[in-house]
PDB file of C-alpha atoms in Angstrom:
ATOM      1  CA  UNK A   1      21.157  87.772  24.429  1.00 91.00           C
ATOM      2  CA  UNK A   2      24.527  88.772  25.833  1.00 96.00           C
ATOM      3  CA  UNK A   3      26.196  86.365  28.360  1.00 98.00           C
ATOM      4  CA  UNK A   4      28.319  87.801  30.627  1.00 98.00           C
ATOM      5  CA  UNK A   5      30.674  86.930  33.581  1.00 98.00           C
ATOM      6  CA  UNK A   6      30.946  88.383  37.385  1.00 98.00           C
ATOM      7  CA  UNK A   7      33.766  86.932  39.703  1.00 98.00           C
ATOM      8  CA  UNK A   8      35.716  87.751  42.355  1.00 97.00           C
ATOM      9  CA  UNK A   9      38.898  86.095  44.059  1.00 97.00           C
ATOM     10  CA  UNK A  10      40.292  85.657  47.739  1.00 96.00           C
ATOM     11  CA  UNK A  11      43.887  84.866  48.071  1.00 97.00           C
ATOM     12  CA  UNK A  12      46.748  84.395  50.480  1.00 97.00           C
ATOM     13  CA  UNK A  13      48.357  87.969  49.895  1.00 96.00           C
ATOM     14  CA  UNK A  14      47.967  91.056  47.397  1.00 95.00           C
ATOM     15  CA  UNK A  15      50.412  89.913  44.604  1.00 97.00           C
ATOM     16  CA  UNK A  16      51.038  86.523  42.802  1.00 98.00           C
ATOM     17  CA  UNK A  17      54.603  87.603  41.660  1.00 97.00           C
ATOM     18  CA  UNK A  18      55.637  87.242  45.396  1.00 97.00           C
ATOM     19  CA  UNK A  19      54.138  83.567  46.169  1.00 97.00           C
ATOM     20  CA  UNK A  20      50.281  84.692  46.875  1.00 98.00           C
ATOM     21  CA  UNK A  21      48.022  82.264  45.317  1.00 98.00           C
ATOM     22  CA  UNK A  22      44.008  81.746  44.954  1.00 98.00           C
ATOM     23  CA  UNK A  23      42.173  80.459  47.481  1.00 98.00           C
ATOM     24  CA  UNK A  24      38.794  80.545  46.377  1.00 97.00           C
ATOM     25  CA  UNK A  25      37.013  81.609  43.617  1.00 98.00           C
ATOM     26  CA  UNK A  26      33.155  82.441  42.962  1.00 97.00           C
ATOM     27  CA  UNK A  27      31.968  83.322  39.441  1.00 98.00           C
ATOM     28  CA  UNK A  28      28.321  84.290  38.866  1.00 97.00           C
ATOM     29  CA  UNK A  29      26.425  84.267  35.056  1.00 98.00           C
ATOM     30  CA  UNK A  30      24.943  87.224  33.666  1.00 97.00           C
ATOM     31  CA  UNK A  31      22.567  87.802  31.013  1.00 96.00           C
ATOM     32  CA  UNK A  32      21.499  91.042  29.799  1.00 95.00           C
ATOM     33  CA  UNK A  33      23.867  92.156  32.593  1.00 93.00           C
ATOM     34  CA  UNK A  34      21.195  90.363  35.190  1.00 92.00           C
ATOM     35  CA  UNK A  35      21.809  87.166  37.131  1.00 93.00           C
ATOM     36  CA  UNK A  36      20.512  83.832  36.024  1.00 95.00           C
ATOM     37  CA  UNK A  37      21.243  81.786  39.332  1.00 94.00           C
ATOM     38  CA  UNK A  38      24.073  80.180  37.709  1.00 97.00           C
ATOM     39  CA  UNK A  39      27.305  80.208  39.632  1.00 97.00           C
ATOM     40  CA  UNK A  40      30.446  78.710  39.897  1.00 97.00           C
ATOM     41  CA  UNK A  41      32.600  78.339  43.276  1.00 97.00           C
ATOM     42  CA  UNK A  42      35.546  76.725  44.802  1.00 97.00           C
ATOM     43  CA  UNK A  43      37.757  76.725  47.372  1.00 97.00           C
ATOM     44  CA  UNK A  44      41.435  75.928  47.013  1.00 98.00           C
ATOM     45  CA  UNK A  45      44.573  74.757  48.682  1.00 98.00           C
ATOM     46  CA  UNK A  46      47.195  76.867  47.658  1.00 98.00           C
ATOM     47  CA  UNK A  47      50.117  74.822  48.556  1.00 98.00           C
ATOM     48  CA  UNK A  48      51.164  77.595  51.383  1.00 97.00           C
ATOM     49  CA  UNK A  49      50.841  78.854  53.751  1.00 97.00           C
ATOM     50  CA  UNK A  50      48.277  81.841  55.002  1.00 97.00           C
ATOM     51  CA  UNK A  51      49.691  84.607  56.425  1.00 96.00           C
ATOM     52  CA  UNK A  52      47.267  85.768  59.245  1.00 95.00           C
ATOM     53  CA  UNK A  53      47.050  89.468  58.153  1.00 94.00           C
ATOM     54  CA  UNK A  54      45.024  87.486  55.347  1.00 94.00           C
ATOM     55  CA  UNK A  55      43.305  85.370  57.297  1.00 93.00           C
ATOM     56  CA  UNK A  56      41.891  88.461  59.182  1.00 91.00           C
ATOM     57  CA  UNK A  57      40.800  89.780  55.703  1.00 89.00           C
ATOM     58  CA  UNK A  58      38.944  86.669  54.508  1.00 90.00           C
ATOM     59  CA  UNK A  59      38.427  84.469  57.445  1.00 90.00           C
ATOM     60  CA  UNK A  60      40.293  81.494  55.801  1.00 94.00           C
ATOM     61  CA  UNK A  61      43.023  79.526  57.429  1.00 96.00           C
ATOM     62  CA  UNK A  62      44.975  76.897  55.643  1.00 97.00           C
ATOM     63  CA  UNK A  63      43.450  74.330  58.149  1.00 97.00           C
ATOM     64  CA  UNK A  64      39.840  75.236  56.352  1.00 95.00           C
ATOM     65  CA  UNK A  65      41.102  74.601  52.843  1.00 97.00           C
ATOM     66  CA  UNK A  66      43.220  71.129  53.529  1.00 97.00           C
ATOM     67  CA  UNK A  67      41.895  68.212  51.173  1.00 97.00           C
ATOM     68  CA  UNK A  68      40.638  71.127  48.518  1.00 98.00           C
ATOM     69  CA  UNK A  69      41.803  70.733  45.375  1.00 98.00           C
ATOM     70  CA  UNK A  70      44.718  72.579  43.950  1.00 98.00           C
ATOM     71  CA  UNK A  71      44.241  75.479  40.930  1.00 98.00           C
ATOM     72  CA  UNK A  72      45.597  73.132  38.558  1.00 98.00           C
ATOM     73  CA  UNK A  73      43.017  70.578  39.326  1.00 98.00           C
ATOM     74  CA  UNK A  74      40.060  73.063  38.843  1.00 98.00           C
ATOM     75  CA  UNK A  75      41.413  75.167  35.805  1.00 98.00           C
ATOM     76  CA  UNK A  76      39.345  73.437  33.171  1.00 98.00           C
ATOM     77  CA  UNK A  77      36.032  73.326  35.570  1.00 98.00           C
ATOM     78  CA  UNK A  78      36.418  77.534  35.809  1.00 98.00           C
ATOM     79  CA  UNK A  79      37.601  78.190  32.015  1.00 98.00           C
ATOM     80  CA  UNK A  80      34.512  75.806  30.625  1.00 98.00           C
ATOM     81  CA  UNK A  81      31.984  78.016  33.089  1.00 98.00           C
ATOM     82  CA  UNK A  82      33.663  81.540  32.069  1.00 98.00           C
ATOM     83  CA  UNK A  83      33.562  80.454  28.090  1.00 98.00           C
ATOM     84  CA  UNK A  84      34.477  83.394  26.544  1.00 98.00           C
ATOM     85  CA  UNK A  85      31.834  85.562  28.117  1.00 98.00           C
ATOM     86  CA  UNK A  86      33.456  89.109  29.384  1.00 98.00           C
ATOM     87  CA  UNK A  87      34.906  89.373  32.743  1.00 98.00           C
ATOM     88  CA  UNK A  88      33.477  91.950  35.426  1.00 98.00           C
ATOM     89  CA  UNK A  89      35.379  92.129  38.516  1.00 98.00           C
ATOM     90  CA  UNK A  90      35.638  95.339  40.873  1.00 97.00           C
ATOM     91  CA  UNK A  91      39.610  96.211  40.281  1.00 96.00           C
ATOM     92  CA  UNK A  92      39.414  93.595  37.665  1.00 98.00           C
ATOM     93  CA  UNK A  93      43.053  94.224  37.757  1.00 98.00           C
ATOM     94  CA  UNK A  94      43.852  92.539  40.789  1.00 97.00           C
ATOM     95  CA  UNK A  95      41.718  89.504  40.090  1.00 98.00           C
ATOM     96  CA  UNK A  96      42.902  89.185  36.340  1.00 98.00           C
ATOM     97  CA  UNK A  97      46.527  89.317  37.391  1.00 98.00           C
ATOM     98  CA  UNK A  98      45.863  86.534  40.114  1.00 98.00           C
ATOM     99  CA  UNK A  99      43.940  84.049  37.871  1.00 98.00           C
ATOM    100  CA  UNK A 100      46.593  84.556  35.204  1.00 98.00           C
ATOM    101  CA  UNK A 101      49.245  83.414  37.166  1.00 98.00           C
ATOM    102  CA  UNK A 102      47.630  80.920  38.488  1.00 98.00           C
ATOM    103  CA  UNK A 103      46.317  79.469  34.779  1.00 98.00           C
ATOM    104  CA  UNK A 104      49.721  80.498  33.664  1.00 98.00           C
ATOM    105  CA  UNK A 105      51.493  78.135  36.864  1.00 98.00           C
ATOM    106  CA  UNK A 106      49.303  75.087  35.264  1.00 97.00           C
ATOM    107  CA  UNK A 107      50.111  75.246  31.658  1.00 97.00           C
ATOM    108  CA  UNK A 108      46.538  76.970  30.179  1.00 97.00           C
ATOM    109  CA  UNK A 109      46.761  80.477  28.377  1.00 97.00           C
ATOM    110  CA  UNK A 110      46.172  83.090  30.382  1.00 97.00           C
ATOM    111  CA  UNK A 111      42.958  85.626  29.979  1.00 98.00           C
ATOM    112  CA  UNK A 112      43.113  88.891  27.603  1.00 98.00           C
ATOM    113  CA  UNK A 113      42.525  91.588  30.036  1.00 98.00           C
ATOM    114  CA  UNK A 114      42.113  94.418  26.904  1.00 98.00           C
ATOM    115  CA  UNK A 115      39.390  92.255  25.454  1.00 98.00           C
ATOM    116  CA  UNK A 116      37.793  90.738  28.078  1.00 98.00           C
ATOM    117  CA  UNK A 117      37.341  92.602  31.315  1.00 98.00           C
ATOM    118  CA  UNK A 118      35.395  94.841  32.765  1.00 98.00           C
ATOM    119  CA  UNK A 119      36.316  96.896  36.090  1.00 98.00           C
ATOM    120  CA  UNK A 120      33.325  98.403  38.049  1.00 98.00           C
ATOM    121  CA  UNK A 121      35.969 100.404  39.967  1.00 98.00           C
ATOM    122  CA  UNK A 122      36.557 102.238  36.844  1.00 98.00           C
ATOM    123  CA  UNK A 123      33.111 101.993  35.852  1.00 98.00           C
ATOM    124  CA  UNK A 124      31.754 104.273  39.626  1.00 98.00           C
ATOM    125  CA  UNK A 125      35.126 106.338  39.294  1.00 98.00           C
ATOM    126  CA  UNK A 126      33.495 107.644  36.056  1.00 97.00           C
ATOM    127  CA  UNK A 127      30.059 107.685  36.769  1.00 96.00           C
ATOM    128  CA  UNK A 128      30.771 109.209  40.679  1.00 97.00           C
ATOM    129  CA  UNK A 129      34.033 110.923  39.933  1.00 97.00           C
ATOM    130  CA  UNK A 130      35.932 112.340  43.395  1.00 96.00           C
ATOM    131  CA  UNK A 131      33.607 109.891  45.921  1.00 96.00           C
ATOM    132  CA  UNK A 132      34.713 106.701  46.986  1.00 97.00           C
ATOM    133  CA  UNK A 133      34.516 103.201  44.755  1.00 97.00           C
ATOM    134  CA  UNK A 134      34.754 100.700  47.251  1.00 96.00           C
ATOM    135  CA  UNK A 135      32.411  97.648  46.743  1.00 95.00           C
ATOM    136  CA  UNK A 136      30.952  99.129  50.732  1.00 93.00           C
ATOM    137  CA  UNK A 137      30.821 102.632  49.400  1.00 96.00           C
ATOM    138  CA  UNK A 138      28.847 101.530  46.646  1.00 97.00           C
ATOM    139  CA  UNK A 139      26.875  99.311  47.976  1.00 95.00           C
ATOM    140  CA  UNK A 140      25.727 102.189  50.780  1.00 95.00           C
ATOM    141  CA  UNK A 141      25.189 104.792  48.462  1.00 96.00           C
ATOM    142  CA  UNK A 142      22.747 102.582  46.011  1.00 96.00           C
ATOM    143  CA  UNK A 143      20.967 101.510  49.548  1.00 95.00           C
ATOM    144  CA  UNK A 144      22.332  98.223  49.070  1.00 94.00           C
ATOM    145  CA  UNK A 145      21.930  95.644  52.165  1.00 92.00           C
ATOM    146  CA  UNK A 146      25.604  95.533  53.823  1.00 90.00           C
ATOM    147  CA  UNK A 147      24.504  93.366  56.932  1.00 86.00           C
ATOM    148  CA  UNK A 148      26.069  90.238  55.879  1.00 79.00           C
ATOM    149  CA  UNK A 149      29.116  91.373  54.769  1.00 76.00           C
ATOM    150  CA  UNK A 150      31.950  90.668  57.754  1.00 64.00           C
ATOM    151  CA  UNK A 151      34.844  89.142  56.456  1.00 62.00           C
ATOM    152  CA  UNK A 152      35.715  89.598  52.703  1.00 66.00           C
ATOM    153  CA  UNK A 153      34.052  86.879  50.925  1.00 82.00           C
ATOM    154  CA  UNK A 154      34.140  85.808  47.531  1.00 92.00           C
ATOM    155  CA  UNK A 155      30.428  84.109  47.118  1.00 89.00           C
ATOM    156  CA  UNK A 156      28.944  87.110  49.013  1.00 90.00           C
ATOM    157  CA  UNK A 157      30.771  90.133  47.339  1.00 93.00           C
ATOM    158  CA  UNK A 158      29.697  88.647  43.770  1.00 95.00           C
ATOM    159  CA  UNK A 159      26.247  88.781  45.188  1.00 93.00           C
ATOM    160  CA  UNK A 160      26.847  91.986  46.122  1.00 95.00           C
ATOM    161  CA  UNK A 161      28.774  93.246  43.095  1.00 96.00           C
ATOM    162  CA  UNK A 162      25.958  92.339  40.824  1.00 96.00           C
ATOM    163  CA  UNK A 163      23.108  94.445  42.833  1.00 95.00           C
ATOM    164  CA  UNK A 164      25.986  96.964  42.774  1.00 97.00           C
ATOM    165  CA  UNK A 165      26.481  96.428  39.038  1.00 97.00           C
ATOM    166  CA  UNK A 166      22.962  96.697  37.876  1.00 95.00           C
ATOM    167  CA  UNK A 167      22.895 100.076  39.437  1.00 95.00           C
ATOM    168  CA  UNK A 168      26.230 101.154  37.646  1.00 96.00           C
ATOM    169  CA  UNK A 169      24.284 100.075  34.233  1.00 92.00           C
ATOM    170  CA  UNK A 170      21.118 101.841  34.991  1.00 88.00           C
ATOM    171  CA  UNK A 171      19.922 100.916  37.727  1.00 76.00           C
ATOM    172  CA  UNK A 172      16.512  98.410  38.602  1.00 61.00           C
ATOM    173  CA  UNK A 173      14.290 100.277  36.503  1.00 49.00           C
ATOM    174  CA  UNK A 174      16.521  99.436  33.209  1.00 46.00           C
ATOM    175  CA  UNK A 175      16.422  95.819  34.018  1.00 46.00           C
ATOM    176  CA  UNK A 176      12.573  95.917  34.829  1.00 40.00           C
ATOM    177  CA  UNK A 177      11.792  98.044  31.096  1.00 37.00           C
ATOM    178  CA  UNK A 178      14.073  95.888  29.714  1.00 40.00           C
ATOM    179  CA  UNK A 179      11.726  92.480  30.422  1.00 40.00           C
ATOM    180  CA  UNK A 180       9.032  93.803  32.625  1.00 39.00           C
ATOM    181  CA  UNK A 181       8.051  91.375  35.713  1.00 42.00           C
ATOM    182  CA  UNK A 182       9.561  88.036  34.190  1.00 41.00           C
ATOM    183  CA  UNK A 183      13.104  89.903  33.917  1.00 43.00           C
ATOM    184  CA  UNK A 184      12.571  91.335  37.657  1.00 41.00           C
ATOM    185  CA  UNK A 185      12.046  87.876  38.929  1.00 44.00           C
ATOM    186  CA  UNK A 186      14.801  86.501  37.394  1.00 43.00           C
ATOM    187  CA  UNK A 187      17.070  89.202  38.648  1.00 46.00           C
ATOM    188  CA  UNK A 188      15.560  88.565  42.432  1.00 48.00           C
ATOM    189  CA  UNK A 189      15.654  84.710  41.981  1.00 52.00           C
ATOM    190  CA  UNK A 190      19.485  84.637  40.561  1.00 51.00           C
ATOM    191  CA  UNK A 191      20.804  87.177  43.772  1.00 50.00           C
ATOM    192  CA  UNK A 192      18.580  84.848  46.208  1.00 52.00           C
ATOM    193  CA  UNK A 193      19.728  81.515  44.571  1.00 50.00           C
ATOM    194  CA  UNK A 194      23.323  83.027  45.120  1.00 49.00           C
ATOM    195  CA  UNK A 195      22.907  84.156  48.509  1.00 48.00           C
ATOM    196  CA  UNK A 196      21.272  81.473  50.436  1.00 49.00           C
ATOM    197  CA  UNK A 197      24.064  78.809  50.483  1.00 45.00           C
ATOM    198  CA  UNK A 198      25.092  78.309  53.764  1.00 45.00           C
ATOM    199  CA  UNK A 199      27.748  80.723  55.326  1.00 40.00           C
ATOM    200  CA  UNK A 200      30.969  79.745  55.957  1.00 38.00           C
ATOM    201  CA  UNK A 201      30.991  79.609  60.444  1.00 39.00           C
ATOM    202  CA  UNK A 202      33.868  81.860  61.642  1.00 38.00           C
ATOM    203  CA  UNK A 203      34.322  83.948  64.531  1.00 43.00           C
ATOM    204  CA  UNK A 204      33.288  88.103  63.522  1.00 47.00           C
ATOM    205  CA  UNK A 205      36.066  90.316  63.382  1.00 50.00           C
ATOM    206  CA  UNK A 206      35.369  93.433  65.963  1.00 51.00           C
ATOM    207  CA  UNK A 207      34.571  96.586  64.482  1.00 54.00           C
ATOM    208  CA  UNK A 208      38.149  97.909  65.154  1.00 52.00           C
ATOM    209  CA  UNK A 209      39.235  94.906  62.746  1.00 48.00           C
ATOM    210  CA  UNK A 210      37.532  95.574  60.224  1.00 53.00           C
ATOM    211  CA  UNK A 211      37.889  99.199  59.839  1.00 55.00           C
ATOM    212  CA  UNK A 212      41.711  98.825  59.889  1.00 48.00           C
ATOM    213  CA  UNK A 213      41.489  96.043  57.474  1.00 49.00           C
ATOM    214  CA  UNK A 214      38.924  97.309  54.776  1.00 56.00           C
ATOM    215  CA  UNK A 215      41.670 100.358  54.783  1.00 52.00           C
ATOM    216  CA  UNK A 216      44.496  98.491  54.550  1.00 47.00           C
ATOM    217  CA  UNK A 217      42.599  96.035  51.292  1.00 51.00           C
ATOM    218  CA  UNK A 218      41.725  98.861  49.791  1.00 54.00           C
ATOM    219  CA  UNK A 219      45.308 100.853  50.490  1.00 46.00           C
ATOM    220  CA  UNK A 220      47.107  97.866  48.765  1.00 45.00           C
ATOM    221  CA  UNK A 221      44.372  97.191  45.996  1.00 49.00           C
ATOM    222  CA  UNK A 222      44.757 100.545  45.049  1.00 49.00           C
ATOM    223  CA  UNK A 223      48.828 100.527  44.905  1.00 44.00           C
ATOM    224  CA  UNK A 224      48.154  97.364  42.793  1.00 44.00           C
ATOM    225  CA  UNK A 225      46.042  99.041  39.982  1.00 44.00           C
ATOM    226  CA  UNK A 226      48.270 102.076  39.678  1.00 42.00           C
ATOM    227  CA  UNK A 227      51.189  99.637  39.204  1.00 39.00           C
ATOM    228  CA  UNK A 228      49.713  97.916  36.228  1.00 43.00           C
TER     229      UNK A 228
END
């Protein structure tokens, strides 16, 4: 039985070396690279402020996160869920780099990228090579429902990154042969369980918004990986 780990991060800007910081985190168990319904998420006061360029990304404004705790008061929470299961993240880059710092800021040792993560980005770029490897790109192309998806965030793109992951590993029908009905429910049950807690309310970004935005994460997350 392997145990693995999906996450994903939002944060106050695109790089941790320049003051960004974590502002929620969601973390959901694998096994056999399917969902077991566990999850792990929090949302975090970054002791800044929240530039609204972000806010547009992710919805979040530092009004919404006062009275969370701080990273430091969370670290041991996230590093006894994560164990020391692998790491998949899409640009697991990015999100590695982030929750270093942050575990780094707080006095814990920071996560081995070489041993530990896995990056669906580089995962589609080989398996697709030349077509886009955006977490919407993917999710469209494997006929993956998008409809919930406004702002970037964290508890819904893990829900989405493991339908998106499944596919990148073989797709339904491996996880079905794998464990036959039982297996399948588990998978559904896990997503569901993951899905269905209540929405954060915030006003939807126009479709103008969000085009220029989804460009302008990806633009940036892009600049990031090549600079590692």
């Amino acid at each position: 039985m392997k145990r693995s780990i999906l996450f994903d991060t939002e944060t106050t800007g695109f790089d941790p070396d320049m003051g960004d910081r974590i502002i929620e985190i969601a973390a959901l168990e694998l096994i056999d690279d399917l969902p077991t319904g566990e999850a792990y998420h929090v949302l975090i006061y970054p002791e800044r402020d929240i530039p609204p360029e972000a806010t547009k990304v992710h919805g979040f404004r530092i009004e919404d996160l006062e009275g969370k705790p701080i990273f430091a008061e969370v670290a041991d929470g996230f590093l006894e869920f994560i164990g020391d299961s692998p790491m998949i993240a899409h640009n697991a880059r990015f999100d590695f780099k982030f929750v270093n710092a942050e575990l780094k800021a707080c006095g814990r040792e920071p996560l081995d990228y070489a041993s530990r993560a896995i990056d669906t980005v580089e995962m589609a770029r080989k398996k697709y090579p030349g077509l886009p490897a955006s977490l919407d790109a993917l999710c469209r192309r494997f006929g993956i429902d998008l409809s919930q998806r406004g702002t970037h965030n964290a508890l819904l793109d893990c829900k989405l990154l493991a339908e998106v992951y499944v596919e990148l590993m073989g797709g339904r029908q491996r996880g079905l042969g794998l464990a036959g009905p039982a297996r399948s429910r588990s998978m559904t049950d896990g997503i569901n369980a993951l899905a269905s807690r209540p929405p954060r309310k915030m006003a939807p970004p126009t479709a103008e918004e969000l085009q220029v935005h989804e460009a302008f994460v990806s633009t940036i997350k892009d600049a990031v990986w090549h600079r590692e």
